[in-house]
């Protein structure tokens, strides 16, 4: 692949067929996704931000590379995935052993996007390479849940797949034109939007055109400051 921010050829063949146990094995030991790291840098740049009281949701967490990074940095995390093996692998990670207060700071849930209930409000909702696997008929409801879960001033980080991606022709995938992103993120400032297009082959030799958008977006903060709200009757 052209960037280290995309699944390796050994891994992405499994994404095509939704062989998630095969995928988890192929990506074991991977580093956190760049969109998550970029979002964390933006939070850390705010001097008033305290990661020890921050809460993130990792949607489609897989074997937990991003959840583990959030926990190491002091965040509290709700990690969800549609496949039970993902949560088993996350909970068995060696790099979580030294994490303090793990039982208090990590909650896991096996749930598909298609059966997702409204989520609690979070400082960060991260969905690394997972939302494209939401079936299109459920997309609008799921996207509504995702955006509602981001607190005012909080962030979304992750990948949306593009319409020129090879997998866009697979009927159960959700892919979008660039113009759709402006609508999807209408309540947000796009802090990072990197459109990535490249050609590759998976480990089985299947040609794959990648077309995806790497996104970090901050939700508009429309809260009325306390100093004003005290005068509003
Ligand atoms: C390509 S993997 C990405 C995993 C991880 N976030 C990462 O960056 O390595 C996609 C993840 O989405 C999960 N997933 C796929 N379809 C799903 C669905 N319909 N509902 C919930 N999770 C799903 C898979 O189990 C898998 O863990």
mmCIF file of C-alpha atoms and ligand atoms in Angstrom:
data_model
loop_
_atom_site.group_PDB
_atom_site.id
_atom_site.type_symbol
_atom_site.label_atom_id
_atom_site.label_comp_id
_atom_site.label_asym_id
_atom_site.label_seq_id
_atom_site.Cartn_x
_atom_site.Cartn_y
_atom_site.Cartn_z
ATOM 1 C CA UNK A 1 0.000 0.000 0.000
ATOM 2 C CA UNK A 2 1.043 3.566 -0.515
ATOM 3 C CA UNK A 3 0.811 4.618 3.113
ATOM 4 C CA UNK A 4 1.312 2.920 6.466
ATOM 5 C CA UNK A 5 -2.142 4.182 7.362
ATOM 6 C CA UNK A 6 -3.866 1.511 5.281
ATOM 7 C CA UNK A 7 -4.227 -2.245 5.871
ATOM 8 C CA UNK A 8 -1.386 -4.366 4.522
ATOM 9 C CA UNK A 9 -1.964 -6.507 1.401
ATOM 10 C CA UNK A 10 -1.934 -9.564 3.646
ATOM 11 C CA UNK A 11 -4.781 -8.094 5.646
ATOM 12 C CA UNK A 12 -7.116 -6.453 3.199
ATOM 13 C CA UNK A 13 -8.045 -9.640 1.314
ATOM 14 C CA UNK A 14 -9.883 -10.561 4.506
ATOM 15 C CA UNK A 15 -11.741 -7.249 4.473
ATOM 16 C CA UNK A 16 -13.105 -7.995 1.014
ATOM 17 C CA UNK A 17 -14.676 -11.242 2.210
ATOM 18 C CA UNK A 18 -15.435 -10.064 5.773
ATOM 19 C CA UNK A 19 -13.210 -12.828 7.171
ATOM 20 C CA UNK A 20 -12.616 -10.922 10.398
ATOM 21 C CA UNK A 21 -10.749 -13.662 12.328
ATOM 22 C CA UNK A 22 -8.360 -13.903 9.347
ATOM 23 C CA UNK A 23 -8.015 -10.122 9.331
ATOM 24 C CA UNK A 24 -7.277 -9.929 13.069
ATOM 25 C CA UNK A 25 -4.530 -12.537 12.692
ATOM 26 C CA UNK A 26 -2.989 -10.685 9.735
ATOM 27 C CA UNK A 27 -2.861 -7.306 11.513
ATOM 28 C CA UNK A 28 -1.844 -8.507 14.989
ATOM 29 C CA UNK A 29 0.696 -6.174 16.604
ATOM 30 C CA UNK A 30 -0.221 -3.192 14.428
ATOM 31 C CA UNK A 31 0.346 0.385 15.553
ATOM 32 C CA UNK A 32 -2.470 2.889 16.240
ATOM 33 C CA UNK A 33 -4.095 4.446 13.199
ATOM 34 C CA UNK A 34 -2.778 7.838 12.107
ATOM 35 C CA UNK A 35 -6.226 9.466 12.259
ATOM 36 C CA UNK A 36 -6.481 8.514 15.933
ATOM 37 C CA UNK A 37 -2.979 9.889 16.631
ATOM 38 C CA UNK A 38 -3.804 13.109 14.765
ATOM 39 C CA UNK A 39 -6.993 13.553 16.801
ATOM 40 C CA UNK A 40 -5.097 12.897 20.057
ATOM 41 C CA UNK A 41 -2.476 15.490 19.083
ATOM 42 C CA UNK A 42 -5.258 18.030 18.554
ATOM 43 C CA UNK A 43 -6.738 17.277 21.977
ATOM 44 C CA UNK A 44 -3.292 17.479 23.595
ATOM 45 C CA UNK A 45 -2.670 20.873 21.973
ATOM 46 C CA UNK A 46 -5.518 22.280 24.069
ATOM 47 C CA UNK A 47 -4.005 23.184 27.461
ATOM 48 C CA UNK A 48 -7.374 22.933 29.215
ATOM 49 C CA UNK A 49 -7.866 19.353 27.994
ATOM 50 C CA UNK A 50 -7.376 16.582 30.577
ATOM 51 C CA UNK A 51 -7.064 13.086 29.088
ATOM 52 C CA UNK A 52 -7.618 11.561 32.547
ATOM 53 C CA UNK A 53 -11.256 12.627 32.411
ATOM 54 C CA UNK A 54 -11.732 12.067 28.680
ATOM 55 C CA UNK A 55 -14.017 9.464 27.161
ATOM 56 C CA UNK A 56 -13.743 7.844 23.727
ATOM 57 C CA UNK A 57 -15.792 5.358 21.758
ATOM 58 C CA UNK A 58 -13.872 3.059 19.397
ATOM 59 C CA UNK A 59 -16.388 1.740 16.844
ATOM 60 C CA UNK A 60 -15.305 -1.430 15.061
ATOM 61 C CA UNK A 61 -12.290 -1.634 17.358
ATOM 62 C CA UNK A 62 -10.916 -4.861 15.854
ATOM 63 C CA UNK A 63 -8.126 -6.391 17.916
ATOM 64 C CA UNK A 64 -7.730 -3.098 19.728
ATOM 65 C CA UNK A 65 -4.758 -1.154 18.423
ATOM 66 C CA UNK A 66 -6.562 2.193 18.875
ATOM 67 C CA UNK A 67 -8.332 1.318 22.134
ATOM 68 C CA UNK A 68 -4.994 0.249 23.649
ATOM 69 C CA UNK A 69 -3.421 3.590 22.704
ATOM 70 C CA UNK A 70 -6.317 5.550 24.217
ATOM 71 C CA UNK A 71 -6.099 3.553 27.452
ATOM 72 C CA UNK A 72 -2.321 4.031 27.660
ATOM 73 C CA UNK A 73 -2.908 7.788 27.387
ATOM 74 C CA UNK A 74 -5.365 7.837 30.279
ATOM 75 C CA UNK A 75 -8.662 7.879 28.384
ATOM 76 C CA UNK A 76 -11.750 5.899 29.374
ATOM 77 C CA UNK A 77 -12.986 3.839 26.415
ATOM 78 C CA UNK A 78 -16.090 2.086 25.168
ATOM 79 C CA UNK A 79 -14.853 -0.357 22.518
ATOM 80 C CA UNK A 80 -17.406 -2.003 20.239
ATOM 81 C CA UNK A 81 -17.174 -4.501 17.436
ATOM 82 C CA UNK A 82 -19.605 -6.718 15.566
ATOM 83 C CA UNK A 83 -17.350 -9.769 15.868
ATOM 84 C CA UNK A 84 -16.823 -11.399 19.286
ATOM 85 C CA UNK A 85 -13.241 -12.427 18.413
ATOM 86 C CA UNK A 86 -12.307 -8.749 18.228
ATOM 87 C CA UNK A 87 -13.300 -8.142 21.819
ATOM 88 C CA UNK A 88 -11.635 -11.391 22.989
ATOM 89 C CA UNK A 89 -8.390 -10.347 21.292
ATOM 90 C CA UNK A 90 -8.606 -6.818 22.700
ATOM 91 C CA UNK A 91 -9.052 -8.112 26.248
ATOM 92 C CA UNK A 92 -6.128 -10.534 25.805
ATOM 93 C CA UNK A 93 -3.649 -7.877 24.625
ATOM 94 C CA UNK A 94 -0.296 -8.002 26.448
ATOM 95 C CA UNK A 95 0.069 -4.228 26.230
ATOM 96 C CA UNK A 96 -3.018 -3.745 28.399
ATOM 97 C CA UNK A 97 -1.464 -5.590 31.349
ATOM 98 C CA UNK A 98 0.372 -2.488 32.686
ATOM 99 C CA UNK A 99 -2.629 -0.182 32.146
ATOM 100 C CA UNK A 100 -3.841 1.211 35.478
ATOM 101 C CA UNK A 101 -7.534 0.997 36.414
ATOM 102 C CA UNK A 102 -8.241 -1.042 33.299
ATOM 103 C CA UNK A 103 -11.459 -2.535 34.691
ATOM 104 C CA UNK A 104 -12.800 0.958 35.434
ATOM 105 C CA UNK A 105 -11.669 2.549 32.181
ATOM 106 C CA UNK A 106 -12.517 -0.072 29.549
ATOM 107 C CA UNK A 107 -16.019 -1.190 28.616
ATOM 108 C CA UNK A 108 -16.553 -3.514 25.661
ATOM 109 C CA UNK A 109 -19.628 -4.366 23.674
ATOM 110 C CA UNK A 110 -20.198 -6.878 20.881
ATOM 111 C CA UNK A 111 -22.692 -5.102 18.645
ATOM 112 C CA UNK A 112 -23.072 -4.656 14.902
ATOM 113 C CA UNK A 113 -23.596 -1.254 13.322
ATOM 114 C CA UNK A 114 -26.932 -2.524 12.106
ATOM 115 C CA UNK A 115 -28.161 -3.162 15.672
ATOM 116 C CA UNK A 116 -26.413 -0.228 17.343
ATOM 117 C CA UNK A 117 -28.436 1.666 19.960
ATOM 118 C CA UNK A 118 -27.797 5.354 20.692
ATOM 119 C CA UNK A 119 -24.360 5.838 22.235
ATOM 120 C CA UNK A 120 -23.310 7.898 25.246
ATOM 121 C CA UNK A 121 -21.785 11.310 24.574
ATOM 122 C CA UNK A 122 -18.030 11.155 24.063
ATOM 123 C CA UNK A 123 -15.118 13.536 23.600
ATOM 124 C CA UNK A 124 -13.962 11.366 20.697
ATOM 125 C CA UNK A 125 -15.700 8.861 18.462
ATOM 126 C CA UNK A 126 -13.104 6.935 16.485
ATOM 127 C CA UNK A 127 -13.975 4.519 13.684
ATOM 128 C CA UNK A 128 -10.817 3.304 11.965
ATOM 129 C CA UNK A 129 -11.539 1.448 8.706
ATOM 130 C CA UNK A 130 -14.801 0.094 10.111
ATOM 131 C CA UNK A 131 -17.764 2.230 8.971
ATOM 132 C CA UNK A 132 -17.507 1.172 5.276
ATOM 133 C CA UNK A 133 -18.682 -2.243 6.439
ATOM 134 C CA UNK A 134 -22.013 -0.854 7.652
ATOM 135 C CA UNK A 135 -24.707 -1.984 5.225
ATOM 136 C CA UNK A 136 -26.030 0.960 3.161
ATOM 137 C CA UNK A 137 -29.658 0.619 4.296
ATOM 138 C CA UNK A 138 -28.527 1.249 7.885
ATOM 139 C CA UNK A 139 -26.049 3.999 7.110
ATOM 140 C CA UNK A 140 -28.203 7.064 7.772
ATOM 141 C CA UNK A 141 -29.354 5.814 11.180
ATOM 142 C CA UNK A 142 -25.820 4.745 12.180
ATOM 143 C CA UNK A 143 -24.265 8.022 11.020
ATOM 144 C CA UNK A 144 -26.919 9.860 13.034
ATOM 145 C CA UNK A 145 -25.926 7.858 16.122
ATOM 146 C CA UNK A 146 -22.207 8.495 15.502
ATOM 147 C CA UNK A 147 -22.553 12.250 15.099
ATOM 148 C CA UNK A 148 -25.001 12.577 18.013
ATOM 149 C CA UNK A 149 -22.480 10.782 20.257
ATOM 150 C CA UNK A 150 -19.779 13.412 19.708
ATOM 151 C CA UNK A 151 -19.985 16.106 22.387
ATOM 152 C CA UNK A 152 -20.044 19.734 21.244
ATOM 153 C CA UNK A 153 -16.353 20.558 20.821
ATOM 154 C CA UNK A 154 -15.505 16.840 20.610
ATOM 155 C CA UNK A 155 -14.097 15.005 17.605
ATOM 156 C CA UNK A 156 -14.738 12.262 15.085
ATOM 157 C CA UNK A 157 -11.702 10.421 13.668
ATOM 158 C CA UNK A 158 -11.596 7.648 11.105
ATOM 159 C CA UNK A 159 -12.054 6.617 7.501
ATOM 160 C CA UNK A 160 -14.924 7.005 5.057
ATOM 161 C CA UNK A 161 -14.514 5.016 1.843
ATOM 162 C CA UNK A 162 -14.888 6.667 -1.564
ATOM 163 C CA UNK A 163 -17.055 5.846 -4.561
ATOM 164 C CA UNK A 164 -14.068 4.991 -6.795
ATOM 165 C CA UNK A 165 -12.836 2.272 -4.421
ATOM 166 C CA UNK A 166 -13.003 -1.280 -5.862
ATOM 167 C CA UNK A 167 -15.159 -2.388 -2.942
ATOM 168 C CA UNK A 168 -17.803 0.251 -3.749
ATOM 169 C CA UNK A 169 -19.307 -2.303 -6.144
ATOM 170 C CA UNK A 170 -19.893 -4.787 -3.304
ATOM 171 C CA UNK A 171 -23.587 -4.315 -2.473
ATOM 172 C CA UNK A 172 -23.317 -4.440 1.328
ATOM 173 C CA UNK A 173 -20.696 -1.652 1.640
ATOM 174 C CA UNK A 174 -21.131 2.077 2.295
ATOM 175 C CA UNK A 175 -19.022 4.302 0.018
ATOM 176 C CA UNK A 176 -19.395 8.022 -0.691
ATOM 177 C CA UNK A 177 -18.568 10.734 -3.194
ATOM 178 C CA UNK A 178 -16.471 13.629 -1.927
ATOM 179 C CA UNK A 179 -19.499 15.936 -2.071
ATOM 180 C CA UNK A 180 -21.367 13.734 0.430
ATOM 181 C CA UNK A 181 -18.726 14.419 3.087
ATOM 182 C CA UNK A 182 -19.666 18.081 3.301
ATOM 183 C CA UNK A 183 -23.228 17.062 4.165
ATOM 184 C CA UNK A 184 -22.123 14.328 6.580
ATOM 185 C CA UNK A 185 -19.863 16.738 8.463
ATOM 186 C CA UNK A 186 -22.110 19.794 8.239
ATOM 187 C CA UNK A 187 -22.067 20.246 12.025
ATOM 188 C CA UNK A 188 -18.272 19.887 12.198
ATOM 189 C CA UNK A 189 -15.061 21.665 11.249
ATOM 190 C CA UNK A 190 -12.955 19.349 9.099
ATOM 191 C CA UNK A 191 -9.547 19.599 10.762
ATOM 192 C CA UNK A 192 -8.084 16.871 8.544
ATOM 193 C CA UNK A 193 -9.518 15.578 5.280
ATOM 194 C CA UNK A 194 -7.031 13.596 3.240
ATOM 195 C CA UNK A 195 -8.327 11.919 0.110
ATOM 196 C CA UNK A 196 -6.215 8.890 -0.708
ATOM 197 C CA UNK A 197 -6.284 7.082 -4.041
ATOM 198 C CA UNK A 198 -3.896 4.304 -5.054
ATOM 199 C CA UNK A 199 -3.698 0.921 -6.759
ATOM 200 C CA UNK A 200 -2.629 -2.268 -5.059
ATOM 201 C CA UNK A 201 -3.051 -6.032 -4.933
ATOM 202 C CA UNK A 202 -4.033 -8.155 -1.996
ATOM 203 C CA UNK A 203 -2.059 -11.208 -0.889
ATOM 204 C CA UNK A 204 -4.179 -13.395 -3.190
ATOM 205 C CA UNK A 205 -3.321 -11.207 -6.208
ATOM 206 C CA UNK A 206 -6.721 -9.481 -6.460
ATOM 207 C CA UNK A 207 -6.354 -5.969 -7.851
ATOM 208 C CA UNK A 208 -7.658 -3.279 -5.537
ATOM 209 C CA UNK A 209 -8.132 0.407 -6.197
ATOM 210 C CA UNK A 210 -8.186 2.285 -2.910
ATOM 211 C CA UNK A 211 -10.231 5.439 -2.590
ATOM 212 C CA UNK A 212 -10.760 6.671 0.916
ATOM 213 C CA UNK A 213 -10.940 9.793 3.022
ATOM 214 C CA UNK A 214 -8.993 10.085 6.263
ATOM 215 C CA UNK A 215 -10.947 12.406 8.519
ATOM 216 C CA UNK A 216 -10.545 14.237 11.806
ATOM 217 C CA UNK A 217 -13.453 16.595 12.450
ATOM 218 C CA UNK A 218 -14.390 18.761 15.423
ATOM 219 C CA UNK A 219 -18.043 19.226 16.267
ATOM 220 C CA UNK A 220 -19.230 22.807 16.495
ATOM 221 C CA UNK A 221 -19.478 23.936 20.083
ATOM 222 C CA UNK A 222 -22.770 25.789 20.298
ATOM 223 C CA UNK A 223 -23.017 25.727 24.082
ATOM 224 C CA UNK A 224 -23.993 29.034 25.608
ATOM 225 C CA UNK A 225 -21.199 30.079 27.990
ATOM 226 C CA UNK A 226 -22.297 30.002 31.664
ATOM 227 C CA UNK A 227 -21.737 33.723 32.010
ATOM 228 C CA UNK A 228 -24.455 34.311 29.395
ATOM 229 C CA UNK A 229 -26.815 31.491 30.315
ATOM 230 C CA UNK A 230 -27.154 32.867 33.852
ATOM 231 C CA UNK A 231 -28.801 35.962 32.335
ATOM 232 C CA UNK A 232 -31.193 34.063 30.073
ATOM 233 C CA UNK A 233 -34.670 33.592 31.605
HETATM 234 C C1 LIG B 1 -10.882 -3.404 8.719
HETATM 235 S S1 LIG B 1 -11.306 -3.827 10.368
HETATM 236 C C2 LIG B 1 -10.694 -2.423 11.290
HETATM 237 C C3 LIG B 1 -10.400 -2.766 12.723
HETATM 238 C C4 LIG B 1 -9.662 -1.681 13.516
HETATM 239 N N1 LIG B 1 -10.501 -0.528 13.772
HETATM 240 C C5 LIG B 1 -8.402 -1.289 12.807
HETATM 241 O O1 LIG B 1 -8.224 -0.118 12.460
HETATM 242 O O2 LIG B 1 -7.546 -2.166 12.580
HETATM 243 C C6 LIG B 1 -13.040 -3.589 10.408
HETATM 244 C C7 LIG B 1 -13.672 -3.891 11.749
HETATM 245 O O3 LIG B 1 -15.059 -3.612 11.674
HETATM 246 C C8 LIG B 1 -15.783 -4.673 12.243
HETATM 247 N N2 LIG B 1 -17.063 -4.751 11.528
HETATM 248 C C9 LIG B 1 -17.257 -5.121 10.255
HETATM 249 N N3 LIG B 1 -18.549 -5.069 9.927
HETATM 250 C C10 LIG B 1 -19.184 -4.638 11.039
HETATM 251 C C11 LIG B 1 -20.542 -4.372 11.343
HETATM 252 N N4 LIG B 1 -21.490 -4.528 10.437
HETATM 253 N N5 LIG B 1 -20.844 -3.951 12.595
HETATM 254 C C12 LIG B 1 -19.864 -3.757 13.518
HETATM 255 N N6 LIG B 1 -18.565 -4.020 13.281
HETATM 256 C C13 LIG B 1 -18.235 -4.439 12.055
HETATM 257 C C14 LIG B 1 -14.941 -5.908 12.034
HETATM 258 O O4 LIG B 1 -15.254 -6.950 12.942
HETATM 259 C C15 LIG B 1 -13.552 -5.342 12.177
HETATM 260 O O5 LIG B 1 -13.116 -5.412 13.495
#
